[in-house]
XYZ file of C-alpha atoms in Angstrom:
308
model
C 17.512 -8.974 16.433
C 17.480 -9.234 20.513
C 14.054 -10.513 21.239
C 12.868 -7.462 22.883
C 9.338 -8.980 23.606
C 11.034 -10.119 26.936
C 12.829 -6.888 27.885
C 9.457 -5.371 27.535
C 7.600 -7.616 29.433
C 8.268 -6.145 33.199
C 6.981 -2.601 31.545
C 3.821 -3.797 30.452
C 2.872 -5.764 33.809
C 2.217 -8.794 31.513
C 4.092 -11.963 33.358
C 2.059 -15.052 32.122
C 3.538 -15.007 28.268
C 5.326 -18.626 28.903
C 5.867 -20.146 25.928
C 2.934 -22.637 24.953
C 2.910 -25.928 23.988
C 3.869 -26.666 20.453
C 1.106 -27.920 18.356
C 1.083 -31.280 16.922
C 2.360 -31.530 13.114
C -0.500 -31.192 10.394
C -0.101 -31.268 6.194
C 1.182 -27.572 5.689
C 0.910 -25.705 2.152
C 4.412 -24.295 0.896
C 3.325 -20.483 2.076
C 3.117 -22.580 5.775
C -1.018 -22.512 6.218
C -2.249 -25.891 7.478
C -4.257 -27.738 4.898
C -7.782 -27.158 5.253
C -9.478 -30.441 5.288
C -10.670 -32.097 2.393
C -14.270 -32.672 3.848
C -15.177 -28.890 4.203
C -15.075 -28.489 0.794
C -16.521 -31.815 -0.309
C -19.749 -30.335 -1.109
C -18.495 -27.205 -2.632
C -16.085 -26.868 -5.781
C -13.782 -30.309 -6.648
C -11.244 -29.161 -9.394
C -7.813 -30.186 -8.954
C -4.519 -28.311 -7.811
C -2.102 -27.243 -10.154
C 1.302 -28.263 -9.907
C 3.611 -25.671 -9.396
C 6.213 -24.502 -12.066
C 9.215 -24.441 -10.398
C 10.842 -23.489 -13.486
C 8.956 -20.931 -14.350
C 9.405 -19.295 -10.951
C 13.177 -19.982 -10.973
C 13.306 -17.936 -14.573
C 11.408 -14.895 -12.440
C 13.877 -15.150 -9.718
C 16.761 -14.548 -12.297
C 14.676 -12.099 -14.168
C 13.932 -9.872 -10.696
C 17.826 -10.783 -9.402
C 19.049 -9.280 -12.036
C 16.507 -6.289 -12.104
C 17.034 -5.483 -8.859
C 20.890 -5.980 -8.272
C 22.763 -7.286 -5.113
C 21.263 -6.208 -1.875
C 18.749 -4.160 -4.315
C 21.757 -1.388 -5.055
C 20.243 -1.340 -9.227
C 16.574 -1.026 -8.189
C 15.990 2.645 -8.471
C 18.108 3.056 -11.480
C 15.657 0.016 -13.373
C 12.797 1.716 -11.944
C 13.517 4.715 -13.702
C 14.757 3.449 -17.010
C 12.196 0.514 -17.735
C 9.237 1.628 -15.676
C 6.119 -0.497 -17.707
C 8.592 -3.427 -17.350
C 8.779 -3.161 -13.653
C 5.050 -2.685 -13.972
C 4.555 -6.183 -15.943
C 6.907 -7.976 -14.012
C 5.297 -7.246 -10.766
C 1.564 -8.391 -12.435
C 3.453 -11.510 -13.450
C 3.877 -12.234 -9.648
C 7.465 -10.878 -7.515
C 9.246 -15.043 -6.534
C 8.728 -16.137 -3.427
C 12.062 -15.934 -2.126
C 12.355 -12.072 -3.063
C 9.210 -10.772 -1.739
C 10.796 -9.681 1.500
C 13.201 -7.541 -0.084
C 11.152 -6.290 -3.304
C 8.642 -4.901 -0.865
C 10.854 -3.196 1.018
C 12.027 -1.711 -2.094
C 8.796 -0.908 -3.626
C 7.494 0.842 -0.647
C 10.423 2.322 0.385
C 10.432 1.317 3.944
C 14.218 0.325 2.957
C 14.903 4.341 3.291
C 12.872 4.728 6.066
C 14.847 2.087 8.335
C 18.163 3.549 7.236
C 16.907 7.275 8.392
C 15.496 6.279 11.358
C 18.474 3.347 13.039
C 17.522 2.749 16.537
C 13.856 4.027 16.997
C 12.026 0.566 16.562
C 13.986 -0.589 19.654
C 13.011 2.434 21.378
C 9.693 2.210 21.035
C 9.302 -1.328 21.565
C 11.523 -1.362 25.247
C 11.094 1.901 26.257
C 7.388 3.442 25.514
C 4.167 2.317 26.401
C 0.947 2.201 24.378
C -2.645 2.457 25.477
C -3.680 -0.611 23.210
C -0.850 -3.205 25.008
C -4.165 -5.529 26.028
C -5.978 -5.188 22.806
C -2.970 -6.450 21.106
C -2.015 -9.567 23.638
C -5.825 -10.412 23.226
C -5.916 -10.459 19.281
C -2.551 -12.109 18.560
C -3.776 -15.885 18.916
C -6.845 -14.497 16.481
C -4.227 -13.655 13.603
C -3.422 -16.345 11.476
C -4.643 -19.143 13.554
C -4.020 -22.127 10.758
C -0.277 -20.574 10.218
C 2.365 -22.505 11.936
C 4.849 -19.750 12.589
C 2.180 -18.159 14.954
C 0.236 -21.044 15.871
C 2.469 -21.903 19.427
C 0.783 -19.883 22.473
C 3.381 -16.862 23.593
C 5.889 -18.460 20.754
C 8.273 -16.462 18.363
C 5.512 -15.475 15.800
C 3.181 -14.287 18.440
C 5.905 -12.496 20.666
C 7.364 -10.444 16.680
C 4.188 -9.937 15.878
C 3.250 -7.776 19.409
C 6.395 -6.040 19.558
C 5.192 -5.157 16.010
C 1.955 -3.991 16.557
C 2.865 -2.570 19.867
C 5.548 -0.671 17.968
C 3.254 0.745 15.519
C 0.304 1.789 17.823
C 3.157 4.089 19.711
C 4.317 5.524 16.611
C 1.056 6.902 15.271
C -0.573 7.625 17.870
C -3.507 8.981 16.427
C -4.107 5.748 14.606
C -3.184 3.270 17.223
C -3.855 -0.173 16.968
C -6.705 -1.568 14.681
C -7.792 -4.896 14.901
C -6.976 -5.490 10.884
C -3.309 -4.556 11.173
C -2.592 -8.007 13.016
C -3.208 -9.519 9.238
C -1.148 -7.145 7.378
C 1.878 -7.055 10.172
C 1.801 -10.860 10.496
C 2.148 -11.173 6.279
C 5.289 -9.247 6.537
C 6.728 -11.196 9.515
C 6.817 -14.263 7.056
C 8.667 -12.520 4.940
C 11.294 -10.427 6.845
C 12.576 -9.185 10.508
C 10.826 -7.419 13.031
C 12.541 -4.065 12.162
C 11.680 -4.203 8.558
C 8.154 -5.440 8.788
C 7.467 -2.271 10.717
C 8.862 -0.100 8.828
C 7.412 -1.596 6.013
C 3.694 -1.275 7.835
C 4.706 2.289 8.581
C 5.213 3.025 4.475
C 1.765 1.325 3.725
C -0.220 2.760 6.492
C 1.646 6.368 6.276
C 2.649 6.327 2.306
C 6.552 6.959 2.180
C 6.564 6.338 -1.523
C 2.847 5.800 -2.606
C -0.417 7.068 -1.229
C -1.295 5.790 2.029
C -3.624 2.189 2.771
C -6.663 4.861 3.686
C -8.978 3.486 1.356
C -7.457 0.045 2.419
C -10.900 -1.316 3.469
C -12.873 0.545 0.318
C -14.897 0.315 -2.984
C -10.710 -0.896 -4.337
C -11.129 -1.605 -8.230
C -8.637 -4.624 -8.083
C -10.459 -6.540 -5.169
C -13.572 -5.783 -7.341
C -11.926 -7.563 -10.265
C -10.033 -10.824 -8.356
C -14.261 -10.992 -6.972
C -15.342 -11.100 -10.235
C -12.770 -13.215 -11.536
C -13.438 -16.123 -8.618
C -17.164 -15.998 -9.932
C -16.408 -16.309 -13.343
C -13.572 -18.909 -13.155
C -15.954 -21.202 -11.096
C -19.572 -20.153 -13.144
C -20.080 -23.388 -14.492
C -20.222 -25.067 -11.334
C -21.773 -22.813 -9.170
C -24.481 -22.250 -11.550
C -25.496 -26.172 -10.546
C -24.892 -26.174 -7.099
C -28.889 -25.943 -5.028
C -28.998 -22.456 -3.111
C -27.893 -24.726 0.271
C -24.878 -25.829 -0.920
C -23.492 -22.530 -2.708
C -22.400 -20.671 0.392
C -20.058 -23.600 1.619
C -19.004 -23.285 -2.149
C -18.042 -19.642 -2.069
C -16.095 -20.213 1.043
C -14.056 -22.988 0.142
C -13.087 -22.039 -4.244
C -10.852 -24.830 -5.487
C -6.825 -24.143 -5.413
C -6.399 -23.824 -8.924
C -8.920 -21.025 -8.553
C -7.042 -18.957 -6.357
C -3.535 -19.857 -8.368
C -2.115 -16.164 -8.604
C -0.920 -16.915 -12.049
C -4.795 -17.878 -13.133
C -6.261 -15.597 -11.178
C -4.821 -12.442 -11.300
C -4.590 -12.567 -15.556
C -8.021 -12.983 -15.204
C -8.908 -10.095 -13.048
C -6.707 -7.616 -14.896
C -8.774 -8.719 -18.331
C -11.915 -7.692 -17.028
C -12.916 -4.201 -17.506
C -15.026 -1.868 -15.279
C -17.336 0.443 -16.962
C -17.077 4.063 -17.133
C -20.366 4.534 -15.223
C -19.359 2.052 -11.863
C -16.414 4.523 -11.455
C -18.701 7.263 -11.220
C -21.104 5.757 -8.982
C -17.746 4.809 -7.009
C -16.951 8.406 -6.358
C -20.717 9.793 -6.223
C -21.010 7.133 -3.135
C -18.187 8.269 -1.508
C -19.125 11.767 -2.002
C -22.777 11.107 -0.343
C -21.140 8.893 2.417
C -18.747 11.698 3.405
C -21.056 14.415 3.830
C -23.302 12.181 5.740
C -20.619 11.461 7.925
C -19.946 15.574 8.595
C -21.158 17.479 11.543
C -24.304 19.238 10.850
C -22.351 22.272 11.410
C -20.315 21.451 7.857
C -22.912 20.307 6.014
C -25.267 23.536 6.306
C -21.572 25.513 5.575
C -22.275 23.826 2.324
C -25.385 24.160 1.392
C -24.871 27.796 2.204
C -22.021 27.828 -0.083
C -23.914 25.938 -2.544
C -26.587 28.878 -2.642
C -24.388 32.253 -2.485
C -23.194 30.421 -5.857
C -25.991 30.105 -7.186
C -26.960 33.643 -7.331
């Protein structure tokens, strides 16, 4: 795609976005995150990385190739037909070198970019949007230690506004958020500028699934991979003093956060009954604290005509 970033630059009265200078080579991981170094985490957790299967992950790639067909033109049809085995397979872990497309399929964002050609482009070099600043001044704050947006006013940074930017003109009554930077730049390692967006669109609005609202909320999964970080490492962190236990939860050993460890192990635990129910009796309190007095006295009124 034309790198609009620069047609759009005149528009939003920003002229200084020269590209930087490009930061001196570091030890990268094979997702592109600089290392961390060893000595942060010298007094936390010490167990080894795992190597990676590379066969293993080859025997998913055929596996989701052929699930999925060329270009993803058998994907609805398998979804259909074998439904739990889509379900497995994508708890087993989607390759690497799908993800980009799988997601696209999952969501549906793939439909979404075919009924909509031409309006990313639009709204990128033609409309405006209120949070233009707030999105120049948290770019260089979104995955700092990632090389693909590390350079100052470089091709990650410059995707990832027109992304943003993009978005925050779409849905306007959302706008920008300061957490979408995260979720936008994740997609931008994975495909274009067009279909990252329309991919963000499909999470944040729902096209196939129920929208991200609860994104940042009491979410049973993140509840479980918590749990399962605790319990993997309990035998160590059980003898670490009370000082040296917070650098330990903030730096858990790689083979601890191995998707193919971790994720078996979160989907084993279960969650009571009971924490689902004070999950939803929470929520319940939280939102009518959150009404206008005006609603909440509505209800008790309610409340007391059915009473009688």
């Amino acid at each position: 795609m034309i790198p609009v970033y620069e047609m759009d630059r005149k528009r939003t009265g920003v002229d200084d976005f020269e590209p930087g200078p490009i930061p001196s080579p570091r030890p990268v991981d094979r997702f592109g995150f600089v290392k961390q170094d060893q000595n942060n985490s010298s007094e936390g957790l010490t167990k080894s990385k795992p190597l990676i299967d590379k066969e293993r992950e080859e025997r998913r790639a055929r596996k989701w190739r052929k699930m999925i067909g060329i270009g993803g033109s058998d994907w609805k049809h398998y979804v259909r037909r074998k439904p739990l085995v889509v379900k497995r397979r994508i708890r087993k872990g989607i390759p690497d070198c799908l993800r980009g497309l799988v997601w696209q399929l999952i969501s549906g964002s793939r439909d979404l970019l075919l009924m909509n050609a031409g309006v990313y482009e639009q709204l990128v070099i033609y409309e405006t949007s209120a949070s233009e600043l707030d999105i120049i001044r948290d770019i260089s704050r979104t995955f700092p230690s990632h090389v693909f947006f590390q350079q100052r006013h470089g091709p990650g940074q410059r995707s990832l506004y027109n992304v943003l930017k993009a978005y925050s003109v779409y849905d306007r009554n959302v706008g920008y958020v300061q957490g979408m930077g995260f979720l936008a730049g994740l997609l931008l390692l994975y495909m274009s500028e067009e279909d990252a967006f329309w991919l963000l669109v499909a999470l944040l609005k729902g096209a196939v699934h129920a929208p991200m609202e609860g994104l940042y909320l009491g979410v049973k999964i993140v509840f479980k991979v918590g749990l399962a970080l605790l319990r993997y490492c309990e035998n160590e962190l059980v003898k670490l003093p009370f000082e040296k236990l917070i650098n330990a939860l903030r730096y858990f050993p790689q083979d601890a956060l191995n998707p193919d460890v971790l994720l078996p192990l979160a989907y084993s635990i279960k969650v009571s009954k009971r924490l689902e129910v004070l999950t939803i009796e929470y929520g319940k309190r939280n939102g009518e604290l959150s009404q206008p007095t005006e609603s909440r006295n509505e209800q008790v009124e309610v409340t007391k005509q059915s009473r009688k």
